[in-house]
CSV table of N, CA and C in Angstrom, one decimal:
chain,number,residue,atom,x,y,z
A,44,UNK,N,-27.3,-37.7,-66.0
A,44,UNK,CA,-27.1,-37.7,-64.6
A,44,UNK,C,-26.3,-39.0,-64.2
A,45,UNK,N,-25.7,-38.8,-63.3
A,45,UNK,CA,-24.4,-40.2,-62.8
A,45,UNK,C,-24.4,-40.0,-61.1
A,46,UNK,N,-24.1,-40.9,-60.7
A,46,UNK,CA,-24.2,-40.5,-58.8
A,46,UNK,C,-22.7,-40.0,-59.0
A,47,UNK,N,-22.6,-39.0,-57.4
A,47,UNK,CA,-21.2,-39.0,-57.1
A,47,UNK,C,-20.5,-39.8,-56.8
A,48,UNK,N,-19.2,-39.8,-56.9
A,48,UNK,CA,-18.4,-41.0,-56.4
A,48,UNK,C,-18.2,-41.6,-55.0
A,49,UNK,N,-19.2,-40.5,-53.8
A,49,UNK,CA,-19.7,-41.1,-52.7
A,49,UNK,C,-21.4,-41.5,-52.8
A,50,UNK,N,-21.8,-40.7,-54.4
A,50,UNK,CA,-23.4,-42.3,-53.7
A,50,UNK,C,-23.8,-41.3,-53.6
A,51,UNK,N,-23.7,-39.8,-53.1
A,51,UNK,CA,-24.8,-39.1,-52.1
A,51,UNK,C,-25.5,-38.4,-52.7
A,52,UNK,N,-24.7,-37.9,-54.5
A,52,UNK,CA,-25.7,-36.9,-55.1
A,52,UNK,C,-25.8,-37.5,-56.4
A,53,UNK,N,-26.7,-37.0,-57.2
A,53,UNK,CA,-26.6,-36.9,-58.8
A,53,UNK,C,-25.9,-36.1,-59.3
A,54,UNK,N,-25.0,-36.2,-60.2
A,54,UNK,CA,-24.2,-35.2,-60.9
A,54,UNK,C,-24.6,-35.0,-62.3
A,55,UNK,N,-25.0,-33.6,-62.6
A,55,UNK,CA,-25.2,-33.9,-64.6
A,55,UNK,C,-24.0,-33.9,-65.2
A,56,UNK,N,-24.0,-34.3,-66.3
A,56,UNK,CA,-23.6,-34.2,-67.3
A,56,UNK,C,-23.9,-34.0,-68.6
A,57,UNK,N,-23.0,-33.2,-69.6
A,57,UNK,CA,-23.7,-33.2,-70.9
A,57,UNK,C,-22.6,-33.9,-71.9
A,58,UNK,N,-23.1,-35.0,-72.6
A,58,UNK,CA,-22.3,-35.8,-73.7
A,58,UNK,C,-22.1,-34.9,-75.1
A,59,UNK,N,-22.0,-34.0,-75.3
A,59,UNK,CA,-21.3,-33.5,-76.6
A,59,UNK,C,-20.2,-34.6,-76.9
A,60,UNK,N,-20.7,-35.6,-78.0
A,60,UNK,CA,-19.9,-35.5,-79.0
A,60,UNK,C,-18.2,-35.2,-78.5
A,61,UNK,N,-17.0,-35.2,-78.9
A,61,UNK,CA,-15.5,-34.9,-78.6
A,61,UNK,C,-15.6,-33.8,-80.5
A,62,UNK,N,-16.6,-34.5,-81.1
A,62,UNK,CA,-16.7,-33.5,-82.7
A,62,UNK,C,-17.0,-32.1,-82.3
A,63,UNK,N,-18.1,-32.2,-81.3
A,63,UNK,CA,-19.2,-31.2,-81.4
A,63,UNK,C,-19.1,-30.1,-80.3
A,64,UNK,N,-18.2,-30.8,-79.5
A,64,UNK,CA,-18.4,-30.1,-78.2
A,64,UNK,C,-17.4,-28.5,-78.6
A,65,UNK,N,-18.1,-27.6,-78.0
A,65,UNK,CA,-17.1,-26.6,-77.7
A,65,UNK,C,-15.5,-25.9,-76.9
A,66,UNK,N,-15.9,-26.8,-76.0
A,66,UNK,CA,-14.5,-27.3,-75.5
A,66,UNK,C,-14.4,-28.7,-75.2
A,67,UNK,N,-12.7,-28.9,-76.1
A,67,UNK,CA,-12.6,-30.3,-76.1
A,67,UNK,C,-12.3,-30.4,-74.8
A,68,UNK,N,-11.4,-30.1,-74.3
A,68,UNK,CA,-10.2,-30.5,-73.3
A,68,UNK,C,-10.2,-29.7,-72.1
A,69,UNK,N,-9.8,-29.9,-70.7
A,69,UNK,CA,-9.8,-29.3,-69.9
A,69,UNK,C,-8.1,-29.3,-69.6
A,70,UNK,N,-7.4,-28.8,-68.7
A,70,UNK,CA,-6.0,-28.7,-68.4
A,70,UNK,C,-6.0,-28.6,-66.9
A,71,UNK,N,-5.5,-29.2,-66.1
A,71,UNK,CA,-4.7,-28.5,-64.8
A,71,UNK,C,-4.0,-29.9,-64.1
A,72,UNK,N,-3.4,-29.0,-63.4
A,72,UNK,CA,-2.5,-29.8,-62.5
A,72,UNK,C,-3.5,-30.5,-61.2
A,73,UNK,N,-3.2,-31.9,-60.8
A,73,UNK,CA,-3.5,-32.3,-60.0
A,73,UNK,C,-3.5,-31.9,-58.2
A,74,UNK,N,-1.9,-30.8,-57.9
A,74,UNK,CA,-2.1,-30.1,-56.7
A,74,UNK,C,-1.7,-29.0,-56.9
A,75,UNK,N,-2.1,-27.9,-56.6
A,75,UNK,CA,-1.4,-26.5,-56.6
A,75,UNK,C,0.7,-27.1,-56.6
A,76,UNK,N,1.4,-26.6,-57.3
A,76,UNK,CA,2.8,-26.8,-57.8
A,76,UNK,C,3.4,-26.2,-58.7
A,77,UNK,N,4.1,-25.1,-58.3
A,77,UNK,CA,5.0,-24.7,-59.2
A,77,UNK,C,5.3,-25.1,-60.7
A,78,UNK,N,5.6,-26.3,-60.5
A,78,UNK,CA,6.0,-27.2,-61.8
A,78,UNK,C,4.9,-27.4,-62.0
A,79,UNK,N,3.9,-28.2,-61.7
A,79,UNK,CA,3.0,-28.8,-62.3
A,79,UNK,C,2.1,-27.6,-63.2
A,80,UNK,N,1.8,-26.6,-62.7
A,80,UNK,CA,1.7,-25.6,-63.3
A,80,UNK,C,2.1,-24.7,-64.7
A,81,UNK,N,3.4,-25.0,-64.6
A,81,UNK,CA,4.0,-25.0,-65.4
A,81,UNK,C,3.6,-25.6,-66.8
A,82,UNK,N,4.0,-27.0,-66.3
A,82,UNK,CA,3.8,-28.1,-67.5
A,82,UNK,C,2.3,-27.9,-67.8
A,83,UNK,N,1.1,-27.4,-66.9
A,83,UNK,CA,0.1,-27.2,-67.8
A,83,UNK,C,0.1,-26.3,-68.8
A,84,UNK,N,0.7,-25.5,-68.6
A,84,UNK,CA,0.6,-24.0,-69.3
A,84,UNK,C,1.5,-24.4,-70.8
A,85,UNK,N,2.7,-25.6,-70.3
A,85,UNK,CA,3.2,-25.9,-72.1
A,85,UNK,C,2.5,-26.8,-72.8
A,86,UNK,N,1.6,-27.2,-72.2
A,86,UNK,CA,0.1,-28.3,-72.3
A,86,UNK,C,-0.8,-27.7,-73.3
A,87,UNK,N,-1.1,-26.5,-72.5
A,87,UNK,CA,-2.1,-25.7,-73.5
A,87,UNK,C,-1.8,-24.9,-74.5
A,88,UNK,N,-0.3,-24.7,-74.5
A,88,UNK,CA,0.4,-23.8,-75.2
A,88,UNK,C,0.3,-24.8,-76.8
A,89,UNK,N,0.0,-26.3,-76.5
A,89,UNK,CA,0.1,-26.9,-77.4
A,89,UNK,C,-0.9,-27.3,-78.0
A,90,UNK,N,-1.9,-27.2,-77.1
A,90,UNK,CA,-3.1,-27.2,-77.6
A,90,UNK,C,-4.1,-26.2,-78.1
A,91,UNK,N,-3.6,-25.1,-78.3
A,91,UNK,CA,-3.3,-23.9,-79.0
A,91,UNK,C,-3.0,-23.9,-80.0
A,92,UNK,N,-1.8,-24.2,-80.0
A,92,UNK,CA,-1.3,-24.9,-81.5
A,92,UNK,C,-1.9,-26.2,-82.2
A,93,UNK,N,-2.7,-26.5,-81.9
A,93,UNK,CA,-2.9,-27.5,-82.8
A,93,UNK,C,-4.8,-27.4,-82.6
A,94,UNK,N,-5.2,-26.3,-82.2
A,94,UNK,CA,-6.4,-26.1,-82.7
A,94,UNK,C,-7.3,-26.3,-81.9
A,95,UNK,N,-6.8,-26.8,-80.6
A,95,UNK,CA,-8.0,-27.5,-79.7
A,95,UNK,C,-8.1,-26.1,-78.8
A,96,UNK,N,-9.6,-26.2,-78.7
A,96,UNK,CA,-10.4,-25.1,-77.5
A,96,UNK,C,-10.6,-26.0,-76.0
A,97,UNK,N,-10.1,-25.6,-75.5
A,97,UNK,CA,-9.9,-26.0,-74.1
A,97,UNK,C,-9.8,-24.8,-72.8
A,98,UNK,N,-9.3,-25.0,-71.6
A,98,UNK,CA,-9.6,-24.4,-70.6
A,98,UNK,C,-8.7,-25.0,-69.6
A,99,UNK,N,-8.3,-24.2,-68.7
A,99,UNK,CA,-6.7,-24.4,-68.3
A,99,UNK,C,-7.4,-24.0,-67.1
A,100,UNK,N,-6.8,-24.6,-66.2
A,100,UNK,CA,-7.8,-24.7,-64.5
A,100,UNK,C,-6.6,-25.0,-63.3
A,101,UNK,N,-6.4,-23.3,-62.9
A,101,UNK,CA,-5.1,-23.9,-61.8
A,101,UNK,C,-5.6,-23.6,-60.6
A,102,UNK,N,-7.0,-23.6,-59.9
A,102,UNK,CA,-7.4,-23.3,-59.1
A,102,UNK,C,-7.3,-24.6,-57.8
A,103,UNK,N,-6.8,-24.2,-56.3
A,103,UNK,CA,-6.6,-25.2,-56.0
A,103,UNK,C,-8.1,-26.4,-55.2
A,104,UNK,N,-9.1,-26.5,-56.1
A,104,UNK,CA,-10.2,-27.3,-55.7
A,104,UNK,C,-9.7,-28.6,-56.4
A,105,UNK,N,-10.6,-29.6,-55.7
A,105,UNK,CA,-10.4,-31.2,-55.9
A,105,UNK,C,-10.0,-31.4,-56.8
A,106,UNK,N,-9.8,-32.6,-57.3
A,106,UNK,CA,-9.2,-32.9,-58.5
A,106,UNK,C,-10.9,-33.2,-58.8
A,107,UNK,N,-11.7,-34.3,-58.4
A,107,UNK,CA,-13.2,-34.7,-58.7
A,107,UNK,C,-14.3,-33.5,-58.5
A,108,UNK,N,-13.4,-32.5,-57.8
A,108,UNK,CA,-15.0,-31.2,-58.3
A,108,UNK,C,-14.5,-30.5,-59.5
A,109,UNK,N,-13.3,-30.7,-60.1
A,109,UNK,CA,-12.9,-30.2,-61.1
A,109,UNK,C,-13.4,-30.8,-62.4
A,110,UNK,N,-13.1,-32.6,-62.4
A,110,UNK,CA,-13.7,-32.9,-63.4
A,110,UNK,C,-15.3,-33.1,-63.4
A,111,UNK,N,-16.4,-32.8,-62.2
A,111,UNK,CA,-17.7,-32.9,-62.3
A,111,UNK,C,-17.7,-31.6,-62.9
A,112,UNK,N,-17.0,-30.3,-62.8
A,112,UNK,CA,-17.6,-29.3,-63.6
A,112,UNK,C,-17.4,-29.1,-64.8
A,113,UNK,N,-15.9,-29.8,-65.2
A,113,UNK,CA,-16.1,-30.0,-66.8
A,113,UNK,C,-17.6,-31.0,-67.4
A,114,UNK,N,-17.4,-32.2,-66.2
A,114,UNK,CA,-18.5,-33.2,-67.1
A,114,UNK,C,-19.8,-32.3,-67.4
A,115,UNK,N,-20.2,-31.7,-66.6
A,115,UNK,CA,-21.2,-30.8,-66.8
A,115,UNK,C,-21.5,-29.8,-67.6
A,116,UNK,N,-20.6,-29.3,-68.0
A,116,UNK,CA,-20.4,-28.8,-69.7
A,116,UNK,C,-19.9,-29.5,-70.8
A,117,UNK,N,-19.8,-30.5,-70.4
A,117,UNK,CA,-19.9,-31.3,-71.7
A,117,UNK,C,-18.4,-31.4,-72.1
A,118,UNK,N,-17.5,-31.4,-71.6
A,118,UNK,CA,-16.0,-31.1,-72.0
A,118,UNK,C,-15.6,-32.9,-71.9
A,119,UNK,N,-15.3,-33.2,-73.0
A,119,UNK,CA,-14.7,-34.5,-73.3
A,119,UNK,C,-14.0,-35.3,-72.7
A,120,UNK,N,-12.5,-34.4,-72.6
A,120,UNK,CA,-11.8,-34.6,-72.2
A,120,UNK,C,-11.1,-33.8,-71.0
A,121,UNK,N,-10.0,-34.2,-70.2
A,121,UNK,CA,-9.3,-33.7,-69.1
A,121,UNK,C,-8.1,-33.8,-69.2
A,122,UNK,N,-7.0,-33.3,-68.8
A,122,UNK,CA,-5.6,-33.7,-69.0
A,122,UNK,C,-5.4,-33.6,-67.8
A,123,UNK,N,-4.8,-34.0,-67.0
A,123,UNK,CA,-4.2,-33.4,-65.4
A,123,UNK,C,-2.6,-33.8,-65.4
A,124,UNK,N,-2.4,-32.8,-64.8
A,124,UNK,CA,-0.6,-33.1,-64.7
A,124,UNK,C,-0.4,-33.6,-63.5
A,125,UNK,N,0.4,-34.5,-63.3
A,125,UNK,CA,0.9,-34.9,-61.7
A,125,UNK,C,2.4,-35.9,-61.9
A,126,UNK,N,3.0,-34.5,-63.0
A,126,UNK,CA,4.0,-35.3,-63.1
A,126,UNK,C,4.9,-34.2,-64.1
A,127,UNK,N,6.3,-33.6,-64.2
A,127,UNK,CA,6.5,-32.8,-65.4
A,127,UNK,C,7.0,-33.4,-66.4
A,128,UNK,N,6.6,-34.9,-66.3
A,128,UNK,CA,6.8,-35.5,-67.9
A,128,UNK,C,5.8,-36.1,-68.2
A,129,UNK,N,5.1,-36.5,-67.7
A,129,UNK,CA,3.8,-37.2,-68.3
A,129,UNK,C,2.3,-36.7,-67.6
A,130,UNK,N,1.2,-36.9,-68.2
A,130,UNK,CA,-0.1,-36.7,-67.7
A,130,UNK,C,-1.0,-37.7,-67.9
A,131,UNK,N,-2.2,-37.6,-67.3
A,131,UNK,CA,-3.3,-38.3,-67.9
A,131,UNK,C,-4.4,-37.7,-68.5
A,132,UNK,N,-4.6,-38.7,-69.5
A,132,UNK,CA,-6.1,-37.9,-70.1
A,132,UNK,C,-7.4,-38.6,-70.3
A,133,UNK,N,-8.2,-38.2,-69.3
A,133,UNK,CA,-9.7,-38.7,-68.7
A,133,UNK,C,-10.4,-38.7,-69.5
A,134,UNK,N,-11.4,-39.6,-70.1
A,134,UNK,CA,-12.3,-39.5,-70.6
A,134,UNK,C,-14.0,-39.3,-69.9
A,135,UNK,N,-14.6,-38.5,-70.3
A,135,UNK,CA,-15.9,-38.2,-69.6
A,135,UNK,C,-16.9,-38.9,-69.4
A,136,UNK,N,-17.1,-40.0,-70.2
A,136,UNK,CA,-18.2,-40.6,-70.4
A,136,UNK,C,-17.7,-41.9,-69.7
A,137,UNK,N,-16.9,-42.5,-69.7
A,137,UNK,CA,-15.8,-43.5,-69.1
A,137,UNK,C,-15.7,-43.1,-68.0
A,138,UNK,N,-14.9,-42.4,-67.8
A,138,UNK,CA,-14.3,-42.1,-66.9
A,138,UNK,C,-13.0,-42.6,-66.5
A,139,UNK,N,-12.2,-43.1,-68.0
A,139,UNK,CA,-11.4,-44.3,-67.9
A,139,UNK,C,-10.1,-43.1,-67.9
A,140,UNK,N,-9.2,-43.3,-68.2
A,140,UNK,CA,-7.7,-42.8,-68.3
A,140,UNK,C,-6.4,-43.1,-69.0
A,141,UNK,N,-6.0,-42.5,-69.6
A,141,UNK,CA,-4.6,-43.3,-70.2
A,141,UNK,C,-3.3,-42.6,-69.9
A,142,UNK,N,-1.8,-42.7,-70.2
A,142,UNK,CA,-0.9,-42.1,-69.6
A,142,UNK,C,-0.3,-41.9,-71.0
A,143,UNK,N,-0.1,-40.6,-70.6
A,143,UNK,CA,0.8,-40.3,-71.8
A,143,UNK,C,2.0,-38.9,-71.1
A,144,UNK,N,2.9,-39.3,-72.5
A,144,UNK,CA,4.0,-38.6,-72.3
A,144,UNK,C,3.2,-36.8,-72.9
A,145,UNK,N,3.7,-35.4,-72.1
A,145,UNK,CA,3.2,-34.2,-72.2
A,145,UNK,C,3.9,-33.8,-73.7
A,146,UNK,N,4.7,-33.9,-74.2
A,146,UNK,CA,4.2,-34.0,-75.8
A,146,UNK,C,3.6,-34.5,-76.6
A,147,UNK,N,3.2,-36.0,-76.0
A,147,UNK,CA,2.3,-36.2,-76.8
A,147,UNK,C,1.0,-35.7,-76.7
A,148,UNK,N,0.2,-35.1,-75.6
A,148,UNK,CA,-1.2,-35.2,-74.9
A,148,UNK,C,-1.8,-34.5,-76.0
A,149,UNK,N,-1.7,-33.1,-76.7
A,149,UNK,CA,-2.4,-32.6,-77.2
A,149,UNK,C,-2.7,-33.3,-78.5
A,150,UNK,N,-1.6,-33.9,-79.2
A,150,UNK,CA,-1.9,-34.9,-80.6
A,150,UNK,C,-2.8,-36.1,-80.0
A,151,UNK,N,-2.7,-36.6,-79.0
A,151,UNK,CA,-4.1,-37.4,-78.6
A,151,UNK,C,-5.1,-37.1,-78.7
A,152,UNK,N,-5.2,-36.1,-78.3
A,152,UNK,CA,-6.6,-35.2,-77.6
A,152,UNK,C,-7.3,-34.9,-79.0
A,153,UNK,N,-6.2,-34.3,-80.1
A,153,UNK,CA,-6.6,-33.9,-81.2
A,153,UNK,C,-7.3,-35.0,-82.1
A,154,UNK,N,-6.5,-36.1,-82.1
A,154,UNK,CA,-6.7,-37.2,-82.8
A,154,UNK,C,-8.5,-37.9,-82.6
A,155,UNK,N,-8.6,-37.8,-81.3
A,155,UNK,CA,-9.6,-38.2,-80.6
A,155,UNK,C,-10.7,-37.4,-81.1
A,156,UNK,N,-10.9,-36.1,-81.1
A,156,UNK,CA,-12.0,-35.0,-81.1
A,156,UNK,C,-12.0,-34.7,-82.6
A,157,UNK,N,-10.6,-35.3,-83.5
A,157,UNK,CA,-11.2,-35.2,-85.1
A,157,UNK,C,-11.9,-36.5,-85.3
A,158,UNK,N,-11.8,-37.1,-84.7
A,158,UNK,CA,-12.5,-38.5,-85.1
A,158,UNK,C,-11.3,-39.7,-85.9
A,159,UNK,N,-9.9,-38.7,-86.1
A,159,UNK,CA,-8.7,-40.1,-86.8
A,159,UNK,C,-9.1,-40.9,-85.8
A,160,UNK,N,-8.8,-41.1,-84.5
A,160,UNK,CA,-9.1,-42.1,-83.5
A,160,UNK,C,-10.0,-42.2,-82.9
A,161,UNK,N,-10.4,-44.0,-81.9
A,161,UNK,CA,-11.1,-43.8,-81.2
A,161,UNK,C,-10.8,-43.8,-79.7
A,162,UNK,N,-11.5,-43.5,-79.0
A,162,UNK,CA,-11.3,-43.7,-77.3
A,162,UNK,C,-10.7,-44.8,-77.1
A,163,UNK,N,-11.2,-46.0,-77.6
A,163,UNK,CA,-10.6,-47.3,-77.6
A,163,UNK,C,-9.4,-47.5,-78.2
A,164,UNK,N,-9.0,-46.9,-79.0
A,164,UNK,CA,-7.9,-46.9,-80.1
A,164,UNK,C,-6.5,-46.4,-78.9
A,165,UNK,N,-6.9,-45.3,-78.6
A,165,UNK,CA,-5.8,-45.0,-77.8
A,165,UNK,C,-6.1,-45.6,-76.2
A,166,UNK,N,-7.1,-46.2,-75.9
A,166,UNK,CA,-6.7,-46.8,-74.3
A,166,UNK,C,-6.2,-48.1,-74.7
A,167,UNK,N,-6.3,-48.5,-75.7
A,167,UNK,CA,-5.4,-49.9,-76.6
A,167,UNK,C,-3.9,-49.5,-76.2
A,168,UNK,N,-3.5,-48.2,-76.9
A,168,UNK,CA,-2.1,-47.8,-77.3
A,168,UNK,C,-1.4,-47.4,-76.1
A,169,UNK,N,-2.0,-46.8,-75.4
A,169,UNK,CA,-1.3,-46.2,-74.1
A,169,UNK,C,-1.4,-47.0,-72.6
A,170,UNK,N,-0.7,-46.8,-71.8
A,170,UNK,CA,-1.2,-47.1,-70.2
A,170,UNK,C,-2.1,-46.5,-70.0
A,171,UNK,N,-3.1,-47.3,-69.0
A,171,UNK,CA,-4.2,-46.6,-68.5
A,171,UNK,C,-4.7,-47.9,-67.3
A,172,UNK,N,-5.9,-47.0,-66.7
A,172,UNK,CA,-6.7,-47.6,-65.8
A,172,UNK,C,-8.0,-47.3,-66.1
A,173,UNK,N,-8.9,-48.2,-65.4
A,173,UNK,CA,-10.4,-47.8,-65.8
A,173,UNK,C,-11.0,-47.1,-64.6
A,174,UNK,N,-11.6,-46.5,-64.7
A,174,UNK,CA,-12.8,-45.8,-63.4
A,174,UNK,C,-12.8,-46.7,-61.8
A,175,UNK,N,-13.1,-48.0,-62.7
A,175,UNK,CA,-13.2,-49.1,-61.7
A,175,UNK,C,-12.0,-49.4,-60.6
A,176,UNK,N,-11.1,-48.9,-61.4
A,176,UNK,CA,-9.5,-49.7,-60.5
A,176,UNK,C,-9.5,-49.6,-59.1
A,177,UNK,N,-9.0,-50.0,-58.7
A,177,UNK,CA,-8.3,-49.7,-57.3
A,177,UNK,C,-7.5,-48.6,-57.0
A,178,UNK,N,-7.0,-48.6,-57.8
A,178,UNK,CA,-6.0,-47.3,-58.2
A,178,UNK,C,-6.3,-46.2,-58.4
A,179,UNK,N,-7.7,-45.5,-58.3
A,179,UNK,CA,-8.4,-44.0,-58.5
A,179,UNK,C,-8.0,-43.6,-57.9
């Protein structure tokens, strides 16, 4: 359990592991958009290809009831598009974020959930912000 980001509720969560979990990754665009849509869809098309089980989410609810329902199944990771060249990819347990270019996102994601890397390894390597910023 974690409060919501207003304080008012408990939210669960389940920690699987990024090895163990069933779904690594979540996908969607940050607002209902044409494009952004889009680039999720070549997002997952790549994460497809490279073996990751994920779930592609173009529904137009929050961006934060989106990632409390991943957190709650245990889904590792997030990618959200708000951009048709780059994305971010959330971590769950953090809640932290890094920026990457949308070719790279799925070899991250991959990297991450085989264990070659760690969470730290790539918020080292990439842009990011933490939970904390100002900038949420």
């Amino acid at each position: 359990m974690r409060p919501s980001q207003a304080g008012d509720e408990q939210l669960n969560v389940f920690r699987f592991p990024p090895l163990v979990a069933p779904i690594k990754c979540t996908v969607f665009p940050l607002v209902q958009n044409q494009k952004y849509e889009e680039v999720s869809k070549v997002i997952s098309q790549s994460l497809t290809s490279a073996g990751i089980s994920h779930k592609i989410d173009i529904t137009g609810t929050s961006i934060g009831k989106r990632y409390a329902r991943t957190d709650e199944l245990g889904v590792p990771f997030a990618i959200t598009v708000d951009s048709t060249s780059s994305a971010t990819i959330r971590e769950r347990d953090s809640k932290d974020q890094i920026r990457v270019n949308v070719e790279e996102a799925a070899t991250v994601v991959k990297d991450v959930t085989d264990g070659r890397r760690t969470w730290e390894d790539v918020w080292s390597t990439f842009p990011h912000h933490s939970s904390g910023s100002a900038d949420e």
